[in-house]
């Protein structure tokens, strides 16, 4: 490890590029924390804010530049925080407002940016706004939510009806997601103002931005018209997994693109603030959310198509080519392979750590933003928790579906599987908590997959992450540089250069299991190899199977 860091240090000297003109979030690295599962400081089996504060040194030492937190606002926790009942307060199981302020200050003190999750599409049905809205047809918040006498045929995004009866009003309200998450009515200007004020409140506390939950659902068709009937399964976006119904009436409305621009204006008044949108959509749709050619909408949108990646050089080459074509500067692709909703990448890699290392190498050397879910850096895997025991409301909804069926589709319907506690040590509860019972079980593989053991193993995925994150942070070409695919590689090899000014690095990735002889430019030498010993011979280099290297002159 010492050797690797020394080699990298030599590589950094004099090489930190001058700042470019793009905002900081254009090429940052993001670490996603699911607070309930990160670190439990008070022994109640649930992660909390003080626990996270204790682990900030770890995150900083790895070299992440930005930390994004899934929600910890006040909430009945039926969707574990994505059902908010007070946008300005903190759920007591996670801590207090003072803890949140301390978290912001401590993150900044370590030179990192901090981003919260903002759920604008819906509130909890226990939010006082909804309680008031549902109480009568005439109260002051009567049209803060979407009400109708006559439901149309829309389905919720997770399947099943999205209209729910309310006897107090003898009407139905719309919920794009689960019934206890009623959608707000943004056609009422008071709603927009209230939510923009909530954003302003947190930005004024020093926050560096938001990850925006379901931002493409904000507006619904103004006349609530039925979607076109479809007799076949309709896939509305690559990798979205939602097919059975059309979604036109409540996704990607023109007013929602406009909303993205307004929100950007709100945030811009606080300086450069990150807005990272959750949008399942094609590249043109994503471009609309980014503000089209003017690039004055959201700063970033996840490129979710890669959540269902194929482990092949040709897949990653085509992915990078399409992202470079459709999101050149001043746009930035967002590379994301796992999150709190979808299977961990390790599951899609059949538990193969060597493949996980190569995937991470790719992710952290591409242009744009790498967004990594907690535990990816140590190679955590999903834990198959029976649907019948699910705490996740989606798992509960689909508890009768046999698991083998969803396995066939390479998915899980129980998000508990991928939200298990962070594995810090090989000890009790993986060092996550001292409680007799943790909110979700700790994966039994914490006996070998954990931070403590991997920290002292120079060949671990954790130390690879550390090296690459530091390179990304300190090397101009890797941080800002444009990416050009290098054609003509042997089968199974992906190669690209990253270049800014007169700084250039070349990245080589061998997705095959066989050693490949790769042509390299004269005088280029590895500054970091996944496996030491990939020796250049003149203008070629033998890159071992599943190996990767960064070369420079
Ligand atoms: C998307 C979030 O990522 C997911 O976790 C949540 O359950 C839904 N939106 C509803 O807010």
Coordinates of N, CA and C in Angstrom, one line a residue, residues 307-495:
X307 N -27.4 0.6 -14.4 CA -27.7 -0.3 -13.2 C -27.8 -1.7 -13.6
X308 N -28.2 -1.9 -14.9 CA -28.3 -3.3 -15.4 C -27.2 -3.6 -16.4
X309 N -26.0 -3.3 -15.9 CA -24.9 -3.4 -16.9 C -24.6 -4.9 -17.2
X310 N -24.0 -5.1 -18.4 CA -23.5 -6.4 -18.8 C -22.0 -6.3 -18.6
X311 N -21.4 -7.4 -18.0 CA -20.0 -7.3 -17.7 C -19.2 -7.7 -19.0
X312 N -19.0 -6.7 -19.9 CA -18.3 -7.0 -21.1 C -17.6 -5.7 -21.5
X313 N -16.4 -5.8 -22.1 CA -15.7 -4.6 -22.6 C -16.6 -3.9 -23.6
X314 N -17.3 -4.6 -24.5 CA -18.1 -4.0 -25.5 C -19.2 -3.2 -24.9
X315 N -19.8 -3.7 -23.8 CA -20.9 -3.0 -23.2 C -20.4 -1.7 -22.7
X316 N -19.3 -1.7 -21.9 CA -18.8 -0.5 -21.3 C -18.3 0.5 -22.4
X317 N -17.7 -0.1 -23.4 CA -17.3 0.9 -24.5 C -18.5 1.6 -25.1
X318 N -19.5 0.8 -25.4 CA -20.7 1.5 -26.0 C -21.3 2.5 -25.0
X319 N -21.4 2.1 -23.7 CA -22.0 3.0 -22.7 C -21.2 4.3 -22.7
X320 N -19.9 4.2 -22.6 CA -19.1 5.4 -22.5 C -19.2 6.2 -23.8
X321 N -19.2 5.5 -24.9 CA -19.3 6.3 -26.2 C -20.6 7.1 -26.2
X322 N -21.7 6.4 -25.8 CA -23.0 7.1 -25.9 C -23.1 8.2 -24.9
X323 N -22.5 8.0 -23.7 CA -22.5 9.1 -22.7 C -21.7 10.3 -23.2
X324 N -20.5 10.0 -23.8 CA -19.7 11.1 -24.3 C -20.3 11.8 -25.4
X325 N -21.1 11.1 -26.2 CA -21.8 11.7 -27.4 C -22.9 12.6 -26.9
X326 N -23.7 12.1 -25.9 CA -24.9 12.8 -25.5 C -24.7 13.8 -24.3
X327 N -23.6 13.6 -23.6 CA -23.4 14.5 -22.4 C -21.9 15.1 -22.4
X328 N -21.5 15.7 -23.5 CA -20.2 16.3 -23.5 C -20.2 17.5 -22.6
X329 N -19.0 18.0 -22.2 CA -18.9 19.3 -21.5 C -19.8 20.3 -22.2
X330 N -20.6 21.1 -21.5 CA -20.6 21.3 -20.0 C -21.6 20.4 -19.3
X331 N -22.0 19.3 -20.0 CA -22.8 18.3 -19.3 C -21.8 17.3 -18.7
X332 N -22.4 16.5 -17.8 CA -21.5 15.4 -17.2 C -22.3 14.2 -16.9
X333 N -21.8 13.0 -17.4 CA -22.6 11.8 -17.1 C -22.4 11.4 -15.6
X334 N -23.4 10.7 -15.1 CA -23.3 10.2 -13.7 C -23.2 8.7 -13.7
X335 N -22.1 8.2 -13.3 CA -21.9 6.7 -13.3 C -22.3 6.2 -12.0
X336 N -23.3 5.2 -12.1 CA -23.9 4.7 -10.8 C -24.2 3.2 -11.1
X337 N -23.7 2.3 -10.3 CA -23.9 0.9 -10.5 C -24.8 0.3 -9.3
X338 N -25.0 1.0 -8.3 CA -25.8 0.4 -7.2 C -26.4 1.6 -6.4
X339 N -27.5 1.4 -5.8 CA -28.1 2.4 -4.9 C -29.0 1.7 -3.9
X340 N -29.8 2.5 -3.1 CA -30.6 1.9 -2.1 C -31.9 1.3 -2.6
X341 N -32.1 1.3 -3.9 CA -33.3 0.7 -4.5 C -33.0 -0.5 -5.4
X342 N -31.8 -0.6 -5.9 CA -31.5 -1.7 -6.9 C -30.4 -2.5 -6.3
X343 N -30.3 -3.7 -6.9 CA -29.3 -4.7 -6.4 C -27.9 -4.1 -6.4
X344 N -27.1 -4.5 -5.4 CA -25.7 -4.1 -5.4 C -25.0 -4.7 -6.6
X345 N -24.0 -4.0 -7.1 CA -23.3 -4.5 -8.3 C -22.7 -5.8 -8.1
X346 N -22.3 -6.1 -6.8 CA -21.6 -7.4 -6.5 C -22.6 -8.6 -6.9
X347 N -23.9 -8.3 -6.7 CA -24.8 -9.4 -7.0 C -24.8 -9.7 -8.5
X348 N -24.7 -8.6 -9.3 CA -24.7 -8.7 -10.8 C -23.4 -9.3 -11.3
X349 N -22.4 -9.3 -10.4 CA -21.0 -9.7 -10.7 C -20.8 -11.1 -10.2
X350 N -21.9 -11.8 -9.8 CA -21.8 -13.2 -9.3 C -20.9 -13.3 -8.1
X351 N -20.8 -12.2 -7.3 CA -19.9 -12.3 -6.1 C -18.4 -12.3 -6.4
X352 N -18.0 -12.0 -7.6 CA -16.6 -12.1 -8.0 C -15.9 -10.8 -7.7
X353 N -15.0 -10.8 -6.7 CA -14.3 -9.6 -6.2 C -13.4 -9.1 -7.3
X354 N -12.8 -9.9 -8.1 CA -11.9 -9.4 -9.2 C -12.7 -8.6 -10.2
X355 N -13.9 -9.0 -10.5 CA -14.7 -8.2 -11.4 C -15.1 -6.9 -10.8
X356 N -15.4 -7.0 -9.5 CA -15.9 -5.8 -8.7 C -14.7 -4.7 -8.8
X357 N -13.5 -5.2 -8.6 CA -12.4 -4.3 -8.7 C -12.2 -3.6 -10.0
X358 N -12.5 -4.4 -11.1 CA -12.3 -3.8 -12.4 C -13.5 -2.8 -12.7
X359 N -14.7 -3.2 -12.2 CA -15.8 -2.3 -12.4 C -15.5 -0.9 -11.7
X360 N -15.0 -1.0 -10.5 CA -14.6 0.2 -9.7 C -13.5 1.0 -10.4
X361 N -12.6 0.3 -11.0 CA -11.5 1.0 -11.8 C -12.1 1.8 -12.9
X362 N -13.0 1.1 -13.6 CA -13.7 1.8 -14.7 C -14.5 3.0 -14.2
X363 N -15.3 2.8 -13.2 CA -16.1 3.9 -12.7 C -15.3 5.1 -12.3
X364 N -14.2 4.9 -11.6 CA -13.5 6.0 -11.0 C -12.5 6.6 -12.0
X365 N -12.4 6.1 -13.2 CA -11.5 6.7 -14.2 C -12.2 7.4 -15.4
X366 N -13.6 7.3 -15.4 CA -14.3 7.8 -16.5 C -14.5 9.3 -16.3
X367 N -15.0 10.0 -17.3 CA -15.3 11.5 -17.1 C -16.7 11.7 -16.5
X368 N -16.8 12.7 -15.7 CA -18.1 12.9 -15.1 C -18.1 12.6 -13.6
X369 N -19.2 12.2 -13.1 CA -19.4 12.0 -11.7 C -19.6 10.5 -11.4
X370 N -18.8 10.0 -10.4 CA -19.0 8.6 -9.9 C -19.8 8.7 -8.7
X371 N -20.8 7.9 -8.6 CA -21.7 7.9 -7.4 C -21.7 6.5 -6.9
X372 N -21.1 6.3 -5.7 CA -20.9 5.0 -5.1 C -21.7 4.8 -3.8
X373 N -22.5 3.7 -3.7 CA -23.3 3.4 -2.6 C -22.4 2.9 -1.4
X374 N -22.7 3.2 -0.2 CA -21.9 2.8 0.9 C -21.7 1.2 0.8
X375 N -20.5 0.8 1.2 CA -20.2 -0.6 1.1 C -19.7 -1.1 -0.2
X376 N -19.9 -0.4 -1.3 CA -19.4 -0.8 -2.6 C -17.9 -0.8 -2.5
X377 N -17.3 0.1 -1.7 CA -15.9 0.2 -1.6 C -15.2 -1.0 -0.9
X378 N -16.0 -1.8 -0.2 CA -15.4 -3.0 0.4 C -16.0 -4.3 -0.3
X379 N -16.8 -4.1 -1.3 CA -17.4 -5.2 -2.0 C -18.5 -5.9 -1.3
X380 N -19.4 -5.1 -0.7 CA -20.5 -5.8 0.0 C -21.5 -6.4 -1.0
X381 N -22.2 -7.4 -0.5 CA -23.2 -8.1 -1.4 C -24.6 -7.9 -0.8
X382 N -25.6 -8.2 -1.6 CA -27.0 -8.3 -1.1 C -27.1 -9.5 -0.2
X383 N -28.1 -9.4 0.7 CA -28.4 -10.6 1.5 C -29.9 -10.9 1.2
X384 N -30.1 -12.1 0.8 CA -31.5 -12.5 0.3 C -32.4 -12.6 1.6
X385 N -33.1 -11.6 1.9 CA -34.0 -11.7 3.1 C -35.4 -12.0 2.5
X386 N -36.0 -13.1 3.1 CA -37.3 -13.6 2.5 C -38.3 -12.4 2.4
X387 N -39.1 -12.4 1.3 CA -40.0 -11.4 1.1 C -41.0 -11.3 2.2
X388 N -41.3 -12.5 2.8 CA -42.4 -12.5 3.8 C -41.9 -11.8 5.1
X389 N -40.6 -11.6 5.2 CA -40.1 -10.9 6.4 C -39.7 -9.4 6.1
X390 N -40.1 -9.0 4.9 CA -39.6 -7.7 4.4 C -40.1 -6.5 5.4
X391 N -39.2 -5.6 5.6 CA -39.6 -4.3 6.3 C -39.9 -3.3 5.2
X392 N -39.2 -3.5 4.0 CA -39.4 -2.6 2.9 C -40.9 -2.7 2.4
X393 N -41.6 -1.5 2.3 CA -43.0 -1.6 1.9 C -43.2 -2.2 0.5
X394 N -42.2 -2.2 -0.4 CA -42.3 -2.8 -1.7 C -42.2 -4.3 -1.5
X395 N -41.3 -4.7 -0.7 CA -41.2 -6.2 -0.4 C -42.5 -6.7 0.2
X396 N -43.1 -5.9 1.1 CA -44.3 -6.3 1.8 C -45.5 -6.4 0.7
X397 N -45.5 -5.4 -0.2 CA -46.5 -5.4 -1.2 C -46.5 -6.7 -2.1
X398 N -45.2 -7.1 -2.4 CA -45.1 -8.2 -3.3 C -44.7 -9.5 -2.6
X399 N -45.0 -9.6 -1.3 CA -44.5 -10.7 -0.5 C -44.9 -12.1 -1.1
X400 N -46.0 -12.1 -1.9 CA -46.4 -13.4 -2.4 C -45.7 -13.8 -3.7
X401 N -44.9 -12.9 -4.2 CA -44.2 -13.3 -5.5 C -43.1 -14.2 -5.1
X402 N -42.9 -15.3 -5.8 CA -41.8 -16.2 -5.5 C -40.5 -15.6 -5.9
X403 N -39.5 -15.7 -5.0 CA -38.2 -15.1 -5.3 C -37.6 -15.6 -6.6
X404 N -37.7 -16.9 -6.9 CA -37.1 -17.4 -8.1 C -37.5 -16.6 -9.3
X405 N -38.8 -16.1 -9.3 CA -39.3 -15.4 -10.4 C -38.5 -14.1 -10.6
X406 N -38.3 -13.4 -9.5 CA -37.6 -12.1 -9.6 C -36.1 -12.3 -9.9
X407 N -35.6 -13.4 -9.4 CA -34.2 -13.8 -9.7 C -34.0 -13.9 -11.2
X408 N -35.0 -14.5 -11.8 CA -34.9 -14.7 -13.3 C -34.8 -13.3 -14.0
X409 N -35.5 -12.4 -13.4 CA -35.4 -11.0 -14.0 C -34.2 -10.3 -13.5
X410 N -33.3 -10.9 -12.7 CA -32.1 -10.3 -12.1 C -32.5 -9.1 -11.3
X411 N -33.5 -9.2 -10.5 CA -33.9 -8.1 -9.6 C -34.4 -8.7 -8.3
X412 N -34.6 -7.8 -7.3 CA -35.2 -8.2 -6.1 C -36.4 -7.2 -5.8
X413 N -37.4 -7.7 -5.2 CA -38.5 -6.8 -4.9 C -38.4 -6.4 -3.4
X414 N -37.4 -6.9 -2.7 CA -37.3 -6.6 -1.3 C -36.0 -5.8 -1.2
X415 N -36.1 -4.4 -1.0 CA -34.9 -3.6 -1.0 C -34.2 -3.7 0.3
X416 N -34.7 -4.5 1.3 CA -33.9 -4.8 2.5 C -32.6 -5.5 2.1
X417 N -32.7 -6.3 1.1 CA -31.5 -7.1 0.7 C -30.3 -6.3 0.5
X418 N -30.5 -5.0 0.1 CA -29.3 -4.2 -0.3 C -29.1 -3.1 0.7
X419 N -29.8 -3.1 1.8 CA -29.7 -2.0 2.8 C -29.2 -2.5 4.1
X420 N -28.5 -3.7 4.1 CA -28.0 -4.2 5.3 C -26.9 -3.4 5.9
X421 N -26.6 -3.5 7.2 CA -25.7 -2.6 7.8 C -24.3 -2.6 7.2
X422 N -23.6 -1.5 7.3 CA -22.2 -1.4 6.9 C -21.4 -2.3 7.7
X423 N -20.4 -2.9 7.0 CA -19.6 -3.9 7.7 C -18.2 -3.3 8.0
X424 N -18.1 -3.0 9.3 CA -16.9 -2.3 9.8 C -15.8 -3.3 10.2
X425 N -16.2 -4.3 10.9 CA -15.2 -5.3 11.4 C -15.8 -6.7 11.2
X426 N -15.0 -7.7 11.7 CA -15.4 -9.1 11.6 C -16.1 -9.4 12.9
X427 N -16.3 -8.5 13.9 CA -16.8 -8.7 15.2 C -18.4 -8.7 15.2
X428 N -18.9 -8.7 16.4 CA -20.4 -8.7 16.6 C -21.0 -7.6 15.7
X429 N -22.1 -8.0 15.0 CA -22.9 -7.1 14.2 C -22.0 -6.3 13.2
X430 N -20.9 -6.9 12.8 CA -20.0 -6.3 11.9 C -19.4 -5.0 12.3
X431 N -19.5 -4.8 13.7 CA -19.0 -3.5 14.2 C -20.0 -2.3 14.0
X432 N -21.1 -2.7 13.5 CA -22.1 -1.6 13.1 C -22.8 -1.1 14.4
X433 N -23.1 -2.0 15.3 CA -23.9 -1.7 16.5 C -23.6 -2.6 17.6
X434 N -23.9 -2.2 18.8 CA -23.8 -3.1 20.0 C -25.1 -3.6 20.4
X435 N -26.2 -3.3 19.6 CA -27.5 -3.8 20.0 C -27.6 -5.3 19.9
X436 N -28.6 -5.9 20.7 CA -28.8 -7.3 20.6 C -29.3 -7.7 19.2
X437 N -30.1 -6.7 18.6 CA -30.7 -7.0 17.3 C -30.6 -5.7 16.5
X438 N -30.1 -5.8 15.3 CA -30.0 -4.6 14.4 C -31.2 -4.6 13.6
X439 N -31.5 -3.4 13.0 CA -32.8 -3.2 12.3 C -32.9 -4.2 11.1
X440 N -31.8 -4.4 10.5 CA -31.8 -5.5 9.5 C -30.6 -6.4 9.8
X441 N -30.6 -7.6 9.5 CA -29.4 -8.4 9.8 C -28.2 -8.0 9.1
X442 N -27.0 -8.2 9.8 CA -25.7 -7.9 9.1 C -25.4 -9.1 8.2
X443 N -24.9 -8.8 7.1 CA -24.5 -9.9 6.1 C -23.5 -10.8 6.8
X444 N -23.7 -12.2 6.8 CA -22.7 -13.0 7.5 C -21.3 -12.9 6.9
X445 N -21.2 -12.5 5.7 CA -19.9 -12.4 5.1 C -19.0 -11.3 5.7
X446 N -19.5 -10.6 6.7 CA -18.7 -9.6 7.4 C -17.5 -10.2 8.0
X447 N -17.4 -11.5 8.2 CA -16.2 -12.1 8.8 C -15.0 -11.9 7.9
X448 N -15.2 -11.7 6.6 CA -14.1 -11.4 5.7 C -14.2 -10.1 4.9
X449 N -15.5 -9.7 4.7 CA -15.7 -8.4 3.9 C -16.0 -7.3 5.0
X450 N -14.9 -6.6 5.3 CA -15.1 -5.5 6.3 C -14.0 -4.5 6.2
X451 N -14.3 -3.3 6.7 CA -13.3 -2.2 6.6 C -12.0 -2.5 7.3
X452 N -12.1 -3.1 8.5 CA -10.9 -3.3 9.3 C -9.9 -4.2 8.6
X453 N -10.4 -5.3 8.1 CA -9.5 -6.3 7.5 C -9.0 -5.8 6.1
X454 N -9.9 -5.1 5.4 CA -9.5 -4.7 4.0 C -8.5 -3.5 4.1
X455 N -8.6 -2.7 5.2 CA -7.7 -1.6 5.3 C -6.2 -2.0 5.4
X456 N -6.0 -3.2 5.9 CA -4.6 -3.6 6.1 C -4.2 -4.6 5.0
X457 N -5.0 -4.8 4.0 CA -4.7 -5.7 2.9 C -4.5 -4.8 1.6
X458 N -3.2 -4.7 1.2 CA -2.9 -3.8 0.2 C -3.6 -4.1 -1.2
X459 N -4.0 -5.4 -1.3 CA -4.6 -5.8 -2.6 C -6.2 -5.7 -2.5
X460 N -6.7 -5.1 -1.4 CA -8.2 -5.1 -1.3 C -8.8 -4.1 -2.2
X461 N -10.1 -4.3 -2.5 CA -10.9 -3.4 -3.3 C -11.0 -2.0 -2.5
X462 N -10.9 -2.1 -1.2 CA -10.9 -0.8 -0.4 C -9.7 0.0 -0.7
X463 N -8.6 -0.6 -0.7 CA -7.3 0.2 -1.0 C -7.3 0.6 -2.4
X464 N -7.9 -0.2 -3.3 CA -8.0 0.2 -4.7 C -8.8 1.5 -4.8
X465 N -10.0 1.5 -4.1 CA -10.8 2.7 -4.1 C -10.1 3.9 -3.5
X466 N -9.3 3.7 -2.5 CA -8.6 4.8 -1.9 C -7.6 5.4 -2.9
X467 N -6.8 4.5 -3.5 CA -5.8 5.0 -4.5 C -6.5 5.7 -5.7
X468 N -7.6 5.1 -6.2 CA -8.2 5.8 -7.4 C -8.9 7.1 -7.0
X469 N -9.5 7.1 -5.8 CA -10.2 8.4 -5.4 C -9.2 9.5 -5.2
X470 N -8.0 9.1 -4.6 CA -7.0 10.2 -4.5 C -6.4 10.6 -5.8
X471 N -6.3 9.6 -6.7 CA -5.8 10.0 -8.1 C -6.8 10.9 -8.7
X472 N -8.1 10.6 -8.6 CA -9.1 11.4 -9.2 C -9.1 12.8 -8.7
X473 N -8.9 12.9 -7.4 CA -8.9 14.2 -6.7 C -7.7 15.1 -7.1
X474 N -6.6 14.4 -7.3 CA -5.3 15.2 -7.4 C -4.8 15.3 -8.8
X475 N -5.2 14.4 -9.7 CA -4.6 14.4 -11.1 C -5.6 15.2 -12.0
X476 N -5.1 16.2 -12.7 CA -5.9 17.0 -13.5 C -6.6 16.2 -14.6
X477 N -5.8 15.4 -15.3 CA -6.4 14.6 -16.4 C -7.6 13.7 -16.0
X478 N -7.4 13.1 -14.8 CA -8.5 12.2 -14.3 C -9.6 13.0 -13.8
X479 N -9.3 14.2 -13.3 CA -10.4 15.0 -12.7 C -11.2 15.7 -13.7
X480 N -10.5 16.4 -14.6 CA -11.3 17.3 -15.6 C -11.2 16.8 -17.0
X481 N -10.2 15.9 -17.3 CA -9.8 15.7 -18.7 C -10.9 15.1 -19.5
X482 N -10.8 15.5 -20.8 CA -11.8 14.9 -21.8 C -11.5 13.4 -22.0
X483 N -12.5 12.7 -22.3 CA -12.3 11.2 -22.5 C -12.3 10.9 -24.0
X484 N -11.3 10.1 -24.5 CA -11.4 9.6 -25.8 C -11.1 8.1 -25.8
X485 N -12.0 7.4 -26.4 CA -11.9 6.0 -26.5 C -10.7 5.7 -27.5
X486 N -9.9 4.7 -27.1 CA -8.8 4.3 -28.0 C -9.2 3.0 -28.7
X487 N -9.4 3.2 -30.0 CA -9.9 2.1 -30.8 C -8.8 1.0 -31.0
X488 N -9.3 -0.1 -31.6 CA -8.3 -1.1 -32.1 C -7.7 -1.9 -31.0
X489 N -8.4 -2.1 -29.9 CA -7.9 -2.9 -28.8 C -8.1 -4.4 -29.0
X490 N -7.4 -5.3 -28.4 CA -7.7 -6.7 -28.4 C -9.1 -7.0 -27.8
X491 N -9.7 -8.0 -28.3 CA -11.0 -8.4 -27.7 C -11.0 -8.5 -26.2
X492 N -12.0 -7.9 -25.6 CA -12.1 -7.9 -24.1 C -11.4 -6.7 -23.4
X493 N -10.7 -5.9 -24.2 CA -10.0 -4.8 -23.6 C -10.7 -3.5 -24.0
X494 N -10.8 -2.6 -23.0 CA -11.3 -1.3 -23.2 C -10.2 -0.3 -22.8
X495 N -10.0 0.7 -23.7 CA -8.9 1.6 -23.4 C -9.4 3.0 -23.7

